[in-house]
Structures are given as C-alpha cells and as structure tokens.
Amino acid sequence: TEQERAVLARLRSWPHTFHVAARDVDPSKVTEHLFQLCKEFNTLYNHRDHVIKNIEGPRRDGLLLLIRAVAHAVAAGLHLIGVAPLEEM
C-alpha cells in the first residue's frame, strides 16, 4: 500500500540521513528523520487496511516484520541521540 511504501522509503533513507548528520555534526537530522518515520508509521498503523488481527498469512508476516524494523530503527536513532526508548506506555 501507499502507507507501507512511505514507511519503507523512510527506512531505506536512514543510512544516508545518518551519514549526513554525522558529516555535518547535526543531530537534528536524526531527530527529524525519526519524527517523519514515526508519523508515517502512525498513518500506516491507523489505516483500516492494516489491522493485524484481520490479516493472515504472508501479508501479516510482512507487516509484523515492517513493525519490527520500525521499532529497531527508532530505538537505534534514539540511542544515537542519547535517549532511552520506552518499552511500553
């Protein structure tokens, strides 16, 4: 879906963002990237076509892997800027 592609594109751009932030010594590039990733994931998460309990098979597995990738990227980005991620709210 469009929402999935947006999240994947943001995940793919992470290495470049990290490189530019390190080169420019500009942690705001990391925080902006994380913010945009979270916004795009929130849009995906709240879309009616992405209710995990209503999806089965490979599509469900793919969405769960995407969720895990987003969680990993957010945790890594927060670690870079010295913020400990919450396990739950």
mmCIF file of N, CA and C in Angstrom:
data_model
loop_
_atom_site.group_PDB
_atom_site.id
_atom_site.type_symbol
_atom_site.label_atom_id
_atom_site.label_comp_id
_atom_site.label_asym_id
_atom_site.label_seq_id
_atom_site.Cartn_x
_atom_site.Cartn_y
_atom_site.Cartn_z
ATOM 1 N N THR A 1 0.838 -1.190 0.000
ATOM 2 C CA THR A 1 0.000 0.000 0.000
ATOM 3 C C THR A 1 0.881 1.252 0.000
ATOM 4 N N GLU A 2 0.251 2.365 -0.228
ATOM 5 C CA GLU A 2 0.968 3.643 -0.218
ATOM 6 C C GLU A 2 1.621 3.909 1.136
ATOM 7 N N GLN A 3 0.905 3.573 2.202
ATOM 8 C CA GLN A 3 1.438 3.789 3.552
ATOM 9 C C GLN A 3 2.662 2.900 3.805
ATOM 10 N N GLU A 4 2.602 1.665 3.365
ATOM 11 C CA GLU A 4 3.740 0.757 3.537
ATOM 12 C C GLU A 4 4.954 1.260 2.763
ATOM 13 N N ARG A 5 4.727 1.719 1.536
ATOM 14 C CA ARG A 5 5.828 2.237 0.716
ATOM 15 C C ARG A 5 6.472 3.470 1.359
ATOM 16 N N ALA A 6 5.669 4.317 1.970
ATOM 17 C CA ALA A 6 6.219 5.513 2.619
ATOM 18 C C ALA A 6 7.119 5.123 3.792
ATOM 19 N N VAL A 7 6.678 4.152 4.583
ATOM 20 C CA VAL A 7 7.492 3.702 5.717
ATOM 21 C C VAL A 7 8.771 3.041 5.213
ATOM 22 N N LEU A 8 8.652 2.190 4.207
ATOM 23 C CA LEU A 8 9.837 1.529 3.648
ATOM 24 C C LEU A 8 10.830 2.537 3.076
ATOM 25 N N ALA A 9 10.327 3.546 2.391
ATOM 26 C CA ALA A 9 11.210 4.571 1.835
ATOM 27 C C ALA A 9 11.961 5.307 2.937
ATOM 28 N N ARG A 10 11.269 5.602 4.015
ATOM 29 C CA ARG A 10 11.912 6.297 5.137
ATOM 30 C C ARG A 10 12.968 5.391 5.772
ATOM 31 N N LEU A 11 12.668 4.112 5.914
ATOM 32 C CA LEU A 11 13.652 3.173 6.467
ATOM 33 C C LEU A 11 14.880 3.076 5.553
ATOM 34 N N ARG A 12 14.651 3.031 4.243
ATOM 35 C CA ARG A 12 15.773 2.944 3.285
ATOM 36 C C ARG A 12 16.646 4.187 3.316
ATOM 37 N N SER A 13 16.069 5.319 3.649
ATOM 38 C CA SER A 13 16.846 6.561 3.639
ATOM 39 C C SER A 13 17.648 6.766 4.924
ATOM 40 N N TRP A 14 17.465 5.904 5.920
ATOM 41 C CA TRP A 14 18.143 6.056 7.208
ATOM 42 C C TRP A 14 19.666 6.096 7.077
ATOM 43 N N PRO A 15 20.315 5.176 6.356
ATOM 44 C CA PRO A 15 21.789 5.231 6.273
ATOM 45 C C PRO A 15 22.296 6.564 5.719
ATOM 46 N N HIS A 16 21.622 7.082 4.708
ATOM 47 C CA HIS A 16 22.033 8.369 4.141
ATOM 48 C C HIS A 16 21.841 9.495 5.161
ATOM 49 N N THR A 17 20.706 9.482 5.839
ATOM 50 C CA THR A 17 20.445 10.504 6.852
ATOM 51 C C THR A 17 21.498 10.463 7.943
ATOM 52 N N PHE A 18 21.820 9.265 8.398
ATOM 53 C CA PHE A 18 22.841 9.110 9.430
ATOM 54 C C PHE A 18 24.180 9.646 8.946
ATOM 55 N N HIS A 19 24.557 9.325 7.718
ATOM 56 C CA HIS A 19 25.828 9.796 7.153
ATOM 57 C C HIS A 19 25.867 11.326 7.102
ATOM 58 N N VAL A 20 24.803 11.929 6.621
ATOM 59 C CA VAL A 20 24.750 13.393 6.514
ATOM 60 C C VAL A 20 24.785 14.032 7.906
ATOM 61 N N ALA A 21 24.060 13.461 8.858
ATOM 62 C CA ALA A 21 24.051 14.004 10.221
ATOM 63 C C ALA A 21 25.447 13.935 10.840
ATOM 64 N N ALA A 22 26.132 12.821 10.621
ATOM 65 C CA ALA A 22 27.489 12.673 11.162
ATOM 66 C C ALA A 22 28.462 13.626 10.464
ATOM 67 N N ARG A 23 28.371 13.715 9.151
ATOM 68 C CA ARG A 23 29.252 14.597 8.387
ATOM 69 C C ARG A 23 29.080 16.054 8.799
ATOM 70 N N ASP A 24 27.828 16.461 8.984
ATOM 71 C CA ASP A 24 27.531 17.852 9.314
ATOM 72 C C ASP A 24 27.516 18.117 10.818
ATOM 73 N N VAL A 25 27.736 17.087 11.609
ATOM 74 C CA VAL A 25 27.637 17.168 13.074
ATOM 75 C C VAL A 25 26.322 17.865 13.439
ATOM 76 N N ASP A 26 25.231 17.274 12.940
ATOM 77 C CA ASP A 26 23.910 17.877 13.088
ATOM 78 C C ASP A 26 22.895 16.824 13.545
ATOM 79 N N PRO A 27 22.761 16.631 14.857
ATOM 80 C CA PRO A 27 21.818 15.625 15.352
ATOM 81 C C PRO A 27 20.360 15.928 15.021
ATOM 82 N N SER A 28 20.058 17.153 14.637
ATOM 83 C CA SER A 28 18.662 17.463 14.296
ATOM 84 C C SER A 28 18.210 16.688 13.065
ATOM 85 N N LYS A 29 19.144 16.297 12.213
ATOM 86 C CA LYS A 29 18.784 15.480 11.046
ATOM 87 C C LYS A 29 18.288 14.111 11.494
ATOM 88 N N VAL A 30 18.880 13.574 12.560
ATOM 89 C CA VAL A 30 18.435 12.294 13.112
ATOM 90 C C VAL A 30 17.045 12.452 13.718
ATOM 91 N N THR A 31 16.843 13.496 14.507
ATOM 92 C CA THR A 31 15.539 13.671 15.147
ATOM 93 C C THR A 31 14.441 13.933 14.117
ATOM 94 N N GLU A 32 14.744 14.684 13.079
ATOM 95 C CA GLU A 32 13.749 14.939 12.030
ATOM 96 C C GLU A 32 13.395 13.644 11.305
ATOM 97 N N HIS A 33 14.406 12.842 11.021
ATOM 98 C CA HIS A 33 14.165 11.561 10.357
ATOM 99 C C HIS A 33 13.282 10.657 11.227
ATOM 100 N N LEU A 34 13.596 10.576 12.507
ATOM 101 C CA LEU A 34 12.806 9.754 13.415
ATOM 102 C C LEU A 34 11.374 10.259 13.511
ATOM 103 N N PHE A 35 11.217 11.565 13.573
ATOM 104 C CA PHE A 35 9.878 12.145 13.647
ATOM 105 C C PHE A 35 9.069 11.778 12.407
ATOM 106 N N GLN A 36 9.673 11.927 11.222
ATOM 107 C CA GLN A 36 8.966 11.608 9.977
ATOM 108 C C GLN A 36 8.648 10.113 9.894
ATOM 109 N N LEU A 37 9.585 9.259 10.318
ATOM 110 C CA LEU A 37 9.341 7.821 10.325
ATOM 111 C C LEU A 37 8.156 7.491 11.230
ATOM 112 N N CYS A 38 8.127 8.083 12.402
ATOM 113 C CA CYS A 38 7.029 7.828 13.342
ATOM 114 C C CYS A 38 5.694 8.326 12.794
ATOM 115 N N LYS A 39 5.697 9.475 12.129
ATOM 116 C CA LYS A 39 4.464 9.998 11.523
ATOM 117 C C LYS A 39 3.956 9.039 10.451
ATOM 118 N N GLU A 40 4.874 8.572 9.591
ATOM 119 C CA GLU A 40 4.467 7.682 8.506
ATOM 120 C C GLU A 40 3.994 6.341 9.057
ATOM 121 N N PHE A 41 4.676 5.840 10.085
ATOM 122 C CA PHE A 41 4.241 4.590 10.689
ATOM 123 C C PHE A 41 2.875 4.757 11.355
ATOM 124 N N ASN A 42 2.645 5.868 12.006
ATOM 125 C CA ASN A 42 1.355 6.127 12.645
ATOM 126 C C ASN A 42 0.228 6.125 11.613
ATOM 127 N N THR A 43 0.482 6.722 10.460
ATOM 128 C CA THR A 43 -0.520 6.715 9.391
ATOM 129 C C THR A 43 -0.818 5.288 8.958
ATOM 130 N N LEU A 44 0.230 4.487 8.782
ATOM 131 C CA LEU A 44 0.063 3.085 8.409
ATOM 132 C C LEU A 44 -0.701 2.322 9.491
ATOM 133 N N TYR A 45 -0.278 2.488 10.717
ATOM 134 C CA TYR A 45 -0.853 1.759 11.854
ATOM 135 C C TYR A 45 -2.337 2.041 12.025
ATOM 136 N N ASN A 46 -2.742 3.260 11.771
ATOM 137 C CA ASN A 46 -4.131 3.653 11.990
ATOM 138 C C ASN A 46 -5.033 3.463 10.775
ATOM 139 N N HIS A 47 -4.474 2.987 9.666
ATOM 140 C CA HIS A 47 -5.273 2.758 8.462
ATOM 141 C C HIS A 47 -6.087 1.469 8.618
ATOM 142 N N ARG A 48 -7.317 1.494 8.209
ATOM 143 C CA ARG A 48 -8.220 0.345 8.408
ATOM 144 C C ARG A 48 -7.749 -0.924 7.703
ATOM 145 N N ASP A 49 -6.932 -0.804 6.669
ATOM 146 C CA ASP A 49 -6.449 -1.988 5.949
ATOM 147 C C ASP A 49 -5.253 -2.651 6.632
ATOM 148 N N HIS A 50 -4.802 -2.111 7.751
ATOM 149 C CA HIS A 50 -3.615 -2.638 8.414
ATOM 150 C C HIS A 50 -3.887 -3.130 9.832
ATOM 151 N N VAL A 51 -5.083 -3.615 10.085
ATOM 152 C CA VAL A 51 -5.407 -4.175 11.390
ATOM 153 C C VAL A 51 -4.863 -5.606 11.397
ATOM 154 N N ILE A 52 -3.796 -5.810 12.149
ATOM 155 C CA ILE A 52 -3.062 -7.077 12.126
ATOM 156 C C ILE A 52 -3.970 -8.275 12.415
ATOM 157 N N LYS A 53 -4.891 -8.131 13.342
ATOM 158 C CA LYS A 53 -5.739 -9.273 13.698
ATOM 159 C C LYS A 53 -6.686 -9.674 12.564
ATOM 160 N N ASN A 54 -6.863 -8.804 11.574
ATOM 161 C CA ASN A 54 -7.746 -9.101 10.447
ATOM 162 C C ASN A 54 -6.986 -9.612 9.222
ATOM 163 N N ILE A 55 -5.672 -9.740 9.334
ATOM 164 C CA ILE A 55 -4.839 -10.134 8.194
ATOM 165 C C ILE A 55 -4.194 -11.473 8.518
ATOM 166 N N GLU A 56 -4.084 -12.319 7.503
ATOM 167 C CA GLU A 56 -3.485 -13.641 7.712
ATOM 168 C C GLU A 56 -2.380 -13.895 6.691
ATOM 169 N N GLY A 57 -1.564 -14.907 6.979
ATOM 170 C CA GLY A 57 -0.567 -15.408 6.038
ATOM 171 C C GLY A 57 0.617 -14.488 5.832
ATOM 172 N N PRO A 58 1.177 -14.534 4.625
ATOM 173 C CA PRO A 58 2.398 -13.776 4.324
ATOM 174 C C PRO A 58 2.235 -12.264 4.491
ATOM 175 N N ARG A 59 1.064 -11.754 4.199
ATOM 176 C CA ARG A 59 0.840 -10.299 4.365
ATOM 177 C C ARG A 59 0.994 -9.915 5.830
ATOM 178 N N ARG A 60 0.422 -10.712 6.711
ATOM 179 C CA ARG A 60 0.549 -10.449 8.149
ATOM 180 C C ARG A 60 2.013 -10.542 8.572
ATOM 181 N N ASP A 61 2.699 -11.566 8.106
ATOM 182 C CA ASP A 61 4.115 -11.736 8.444
ATOM 183 C C ASP A 61 4.932 -10.534 7.968
ATOM 184 N N GLY A 62 4.631 -10.060 6.771
ATOM 185 C CA GLY A 62 5.339 -8.902 6.232
ATOM 186 C C GLY A 62 5.109 -7.644 7.051
ATOM 187 N N LEU A 63 3.873 -7.434 7.460
ATOM 188 C CA LEU A 63 3.568 -6.264 8.287
ATOM 189 C C LEU A 63 4.250 -6.356 9.645
ATOM 190 N N LEU A 64 4.282 -7.556 10.222
ATOM 191 C CA LEU A 64 4.961 -7.722 11.511
ATOM 192 C C LEU A 64 6.462 -7.461 11.380
ATOM 193 N N LEU A 65 7.059 -7.879 10.271
ATOM 194 C CA LEU A 65 8.479 -7.586 10.038
ATOM 195 C C LEU A 65 8.704 -6.090 9.857
ATOM 196 N N LEU A 66 7.784 -5.425 9.173
ATOM 197 C CA LEU A 66 7.894 -3.979 8.988
ATOM 198 C C LEU A 66 7.796 -3.270 10.339
ATOM 199 N N ILE A 67 6.889 -3.711 11.183
ATOM 200 C CA ILE A 67 6.757 -3.131 12.521
ATOM 201 C C ILE A 67 8.046 -3.318 13.311
ATOM 202 N N ARG A 68 8.617 -4.507 13.236
ATOM 203 C CA ARG A 68 9.870 -4.782 13.943
ATOM 204 C C ARG A 68 11.004 -3.894 13.409
ATOM 205 N N ALA A 69 11.050 -3.695 12.094
ATOM 206 C CA ALA A 69 12.089 -2.848 11.503
ATOM 207 C C ALA A 69 11.950 -1.398 11.969
ATOM 208 N N VAL A 70 10.719 -0.909 12.035
ATOM 209 C CA VAL A 70 10.490 0.458 12.508
ATOM 210 C C VAL A 70 10.915 0.583 13.969
ATOM 211 N N ALA A 71 10.536 -0.384 14.785
ATOM 212 C CA ALA A 71 10.918 -0.347 16.205
ATOM 213 C C ALA A 71 12.438 -0.339 16.355
ATOM 214 N N HIS A 72 13.111 -1.151 15.566
ATOM 215 C CA HIS A 72 14.572 -1.209 15.626
ATOM 216 C C HIS A 72 15.187 0.127 15.196
ATOM 217 N N ALA A 73 14.683 0.698 14.113
ATOM 218 C CA ALA A 73 15.214 1.972 13.616
ATOM 219 C C ALA A 73 15.003 3.095 14.624
ATOM 220 N N VAL A 74 13.832 3.139 15.222
ATOM 221 C CA VAL A 74 13.546 4.177 16.218
ATOM 222 C C VAL A 74 14.452 4.006 17.433
ATOM 223 N N ALA A 75 14.598 2.780 17.909
ATOM 224 C CA ALA A 75 15.465 2.533 19.067
ATOM 225 C C ALA A 75 16.912 2.918 18.758
ATOM 226 N N ALA A 76 17.396 2.559 17.570
ATOM 227 C CA ALA A 76 18.771 2.899 17.184
ATOM 228 C C ALA A 76 18.952 4.408 17.087
ATOM 229 N N GLY A 77 17.990 5.090 16.475
ATOM 230 C CA GLY A 77 18.077 6.545 16.350
ATOM 231 C C GLY A 77 18.036 7.242 17.694
ATOM 232 N N LEU A 78 17.166 6.785 18.574
ATOM 233 C CA LEU A 78 17.105 7.371 19.912
ATOM 234 C C LEU A 78 18.411 7.143 20.675
ATOM 235 N N HIS A 79 18.967 5.952 20.523
ATOM 236 C CA HIS A 79 20.246 5.651 21.176
ATOM 237 C C HIS A 79 21.336 6.624 20.705
ATOM 238 N N LEU A 80 21.342 6.918 19.404
ATOM 239 C CA LEU A 80 22.342 7.840 18.846
ATOM 240 C C LEU A 80 22.268 9.236 19.465
ATOM 241 N N ILE A 81 21.070 9.658 19.800
ATOM 242 C CA ILE A 81 20.924 10.998 20.369
ATOM 243 C C ILE A 81 20.851 10.973 21.899
ATOM 244 N N GLY A 82 21.096 9.777 22.475
ATOM 245 C CA GLY A 82 21.185 9.674 23.919
ATOM 246 C C GLY A 82 19.870 9.564 24.663
ATOM 247 N N VAL A 83 18.857 9.050 23.993
ATOM 248 C CA VAL A 83 17.544 8.903 24.619
ATOM 249 C C VAL A 83 17.229 7.413 24.720
ATOM 250 N N ALA A 84 16.849 6.963 25.893
ATOM 251 C CA ALA A 84 16.478 5.566 26.080
ATOM 252 C C ALA A 84 15.023 5.374 25.640
ATOM 253 N N PRO A 85 14.782 4.427 24.734
ATOM 254 C CA PRO A 85 13.396 4.204 24.291
ATOM 255 C C PRO A 85 12.576 3.525 25.378
ATOM 256 N N LEU A 86 11.288 3.822 25.394
ATOM 257 C CA LEU A 86 10.359 3.178 26.326
ATOM 258 C C LEU A 86 9.965 1.812 25.762
ATOM 259 N N GLU A 87 9.803 0.837 26.630
ATOM 260 C CA GLU A 87 9.329 -0.467 26.192
ATOM 261 C C GLU A 87 7.808 -0.456 26.008
ATOM 262 N N GLU A 88 7.123 0.337 26.827
ATOM 263 C CA GLU A 88 5.684 0.481 26.712
ATOM 264 C C GLU A 88 5.242 1.781 27.380
ATOM 265 N N MET A 89 4.033 2.224 27.029
ATOM 266 C CA MET A 89 3.488 3.446 27.625
ATOM 267 C C MET A 89 2.275 3.099 28.448
#
